[in-house]
mmCIF file of C-alpha atoms in Angstrom:
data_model
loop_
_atom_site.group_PDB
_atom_site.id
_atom_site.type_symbol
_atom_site.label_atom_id
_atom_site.label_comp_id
_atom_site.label_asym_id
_atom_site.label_seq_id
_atom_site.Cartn_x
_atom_site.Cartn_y
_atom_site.Cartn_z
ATOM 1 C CA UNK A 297 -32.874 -82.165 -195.218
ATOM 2 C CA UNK A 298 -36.509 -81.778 -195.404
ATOM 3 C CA UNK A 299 -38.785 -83.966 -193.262
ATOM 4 C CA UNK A 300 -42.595 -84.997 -194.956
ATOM 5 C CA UNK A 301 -44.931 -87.408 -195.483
ATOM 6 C CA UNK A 302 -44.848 -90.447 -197.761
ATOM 7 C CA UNK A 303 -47.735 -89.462 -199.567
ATOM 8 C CA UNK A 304 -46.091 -85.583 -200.185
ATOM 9 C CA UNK A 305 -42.990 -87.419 -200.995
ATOM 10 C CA UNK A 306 -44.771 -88.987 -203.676
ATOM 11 C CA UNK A 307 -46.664 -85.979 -204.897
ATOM 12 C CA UNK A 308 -43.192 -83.886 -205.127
ATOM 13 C CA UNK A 309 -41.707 -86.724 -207.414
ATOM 14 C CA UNK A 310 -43.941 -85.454 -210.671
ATOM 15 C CA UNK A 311 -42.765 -82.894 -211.501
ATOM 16 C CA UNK A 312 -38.866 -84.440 -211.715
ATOM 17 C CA UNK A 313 -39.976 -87.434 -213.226
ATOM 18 C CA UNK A 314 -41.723 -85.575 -216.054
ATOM 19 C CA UNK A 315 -38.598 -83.472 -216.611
ATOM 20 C CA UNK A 316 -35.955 -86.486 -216.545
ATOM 21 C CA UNK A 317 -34.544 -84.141 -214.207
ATOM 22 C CA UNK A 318 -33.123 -86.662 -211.424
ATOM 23 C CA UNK A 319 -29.883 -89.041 -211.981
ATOM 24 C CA UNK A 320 -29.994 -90.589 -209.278
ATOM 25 C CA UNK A 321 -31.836 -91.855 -206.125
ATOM 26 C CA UNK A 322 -29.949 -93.233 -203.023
ATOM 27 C CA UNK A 323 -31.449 -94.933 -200.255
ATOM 28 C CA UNK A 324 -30.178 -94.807 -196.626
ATOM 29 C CA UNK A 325 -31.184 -97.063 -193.915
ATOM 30 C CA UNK A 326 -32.305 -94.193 -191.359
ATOM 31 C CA UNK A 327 -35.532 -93.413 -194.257
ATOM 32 C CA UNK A 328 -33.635 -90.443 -196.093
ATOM 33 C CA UNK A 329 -33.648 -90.325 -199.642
ATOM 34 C CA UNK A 330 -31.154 -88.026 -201.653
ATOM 35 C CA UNK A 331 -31.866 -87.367 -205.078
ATOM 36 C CA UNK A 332 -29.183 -85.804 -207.214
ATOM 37 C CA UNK A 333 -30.098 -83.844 -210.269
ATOM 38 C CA UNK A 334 -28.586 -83.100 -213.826
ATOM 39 C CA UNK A 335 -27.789 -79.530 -212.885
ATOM 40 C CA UNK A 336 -25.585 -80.887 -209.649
ATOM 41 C CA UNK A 337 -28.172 -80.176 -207.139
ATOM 42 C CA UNK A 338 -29.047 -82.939 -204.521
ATOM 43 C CA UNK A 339 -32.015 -83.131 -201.955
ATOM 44 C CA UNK A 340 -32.372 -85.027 -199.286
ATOM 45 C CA UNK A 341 -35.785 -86.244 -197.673
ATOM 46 C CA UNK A 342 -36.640 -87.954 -194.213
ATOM 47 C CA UNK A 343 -39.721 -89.738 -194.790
ATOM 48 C CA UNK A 344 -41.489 -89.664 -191.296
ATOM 49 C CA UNK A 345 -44.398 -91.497 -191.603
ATOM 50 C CA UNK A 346 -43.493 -95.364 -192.750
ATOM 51 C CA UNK A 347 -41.347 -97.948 -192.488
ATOM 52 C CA UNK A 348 -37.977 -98.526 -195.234
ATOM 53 C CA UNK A 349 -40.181 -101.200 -196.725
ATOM 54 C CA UNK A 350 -42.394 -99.131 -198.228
ATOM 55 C CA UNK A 351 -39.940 -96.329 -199.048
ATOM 56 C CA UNK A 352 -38.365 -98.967 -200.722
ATOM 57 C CA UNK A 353 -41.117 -100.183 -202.771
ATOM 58 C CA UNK A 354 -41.366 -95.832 -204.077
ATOM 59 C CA UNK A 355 -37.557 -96.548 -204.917
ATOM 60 C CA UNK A 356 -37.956 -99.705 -207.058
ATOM 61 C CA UNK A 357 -40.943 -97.541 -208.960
ATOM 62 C CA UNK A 358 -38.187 -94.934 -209.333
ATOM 63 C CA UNK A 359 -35.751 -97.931 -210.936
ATOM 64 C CA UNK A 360 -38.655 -98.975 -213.051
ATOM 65 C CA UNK A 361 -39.206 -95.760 -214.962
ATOM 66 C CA UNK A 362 -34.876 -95.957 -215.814
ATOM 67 C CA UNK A 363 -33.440 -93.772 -212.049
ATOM 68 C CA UNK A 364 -30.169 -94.930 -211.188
ATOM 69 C CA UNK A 365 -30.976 -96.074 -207.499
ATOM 70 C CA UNK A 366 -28.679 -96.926 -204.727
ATOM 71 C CA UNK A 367 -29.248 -98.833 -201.495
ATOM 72 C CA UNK A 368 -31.677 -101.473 -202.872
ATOM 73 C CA UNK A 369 -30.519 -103.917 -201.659
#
């Protein structure tokens, strides 16, 4: 697990997004996000630096552009 920053969170997304490289994005309550990846790969992050609102609002982008996310809700 990698611990950052919202705002390097958001700057490591680009490169994945422009690739269609992620399947899927789940959400946990303790602020880690897991992204899995087409080649089987997963990641997870521990975003230090906000609250789950606003890692939530990042994750319904995510939905938005057509990633499968989990723990919405």
């Amino acid at each position: 697990m990698k611990q950052c920053s919202l705002n390097h969170f958001t700057e490591s997304l680009t490169p994945w997004l422009n690739s269609n490289y992620i399947t899927s994005v789940t959400l946990s309550k303790e602020h880690r996000v897991t992204f899995s990846f087409n080649d089987g790969v997963s990641d997870t992050f521990e975003i230090t630096d906000c609250d789950n609102k606003q890692i939530k609002k990042v994750c319904r982008d995510l939905a938005a552009n057509g990633i499968d996310v989990r723990g919405l809700e």
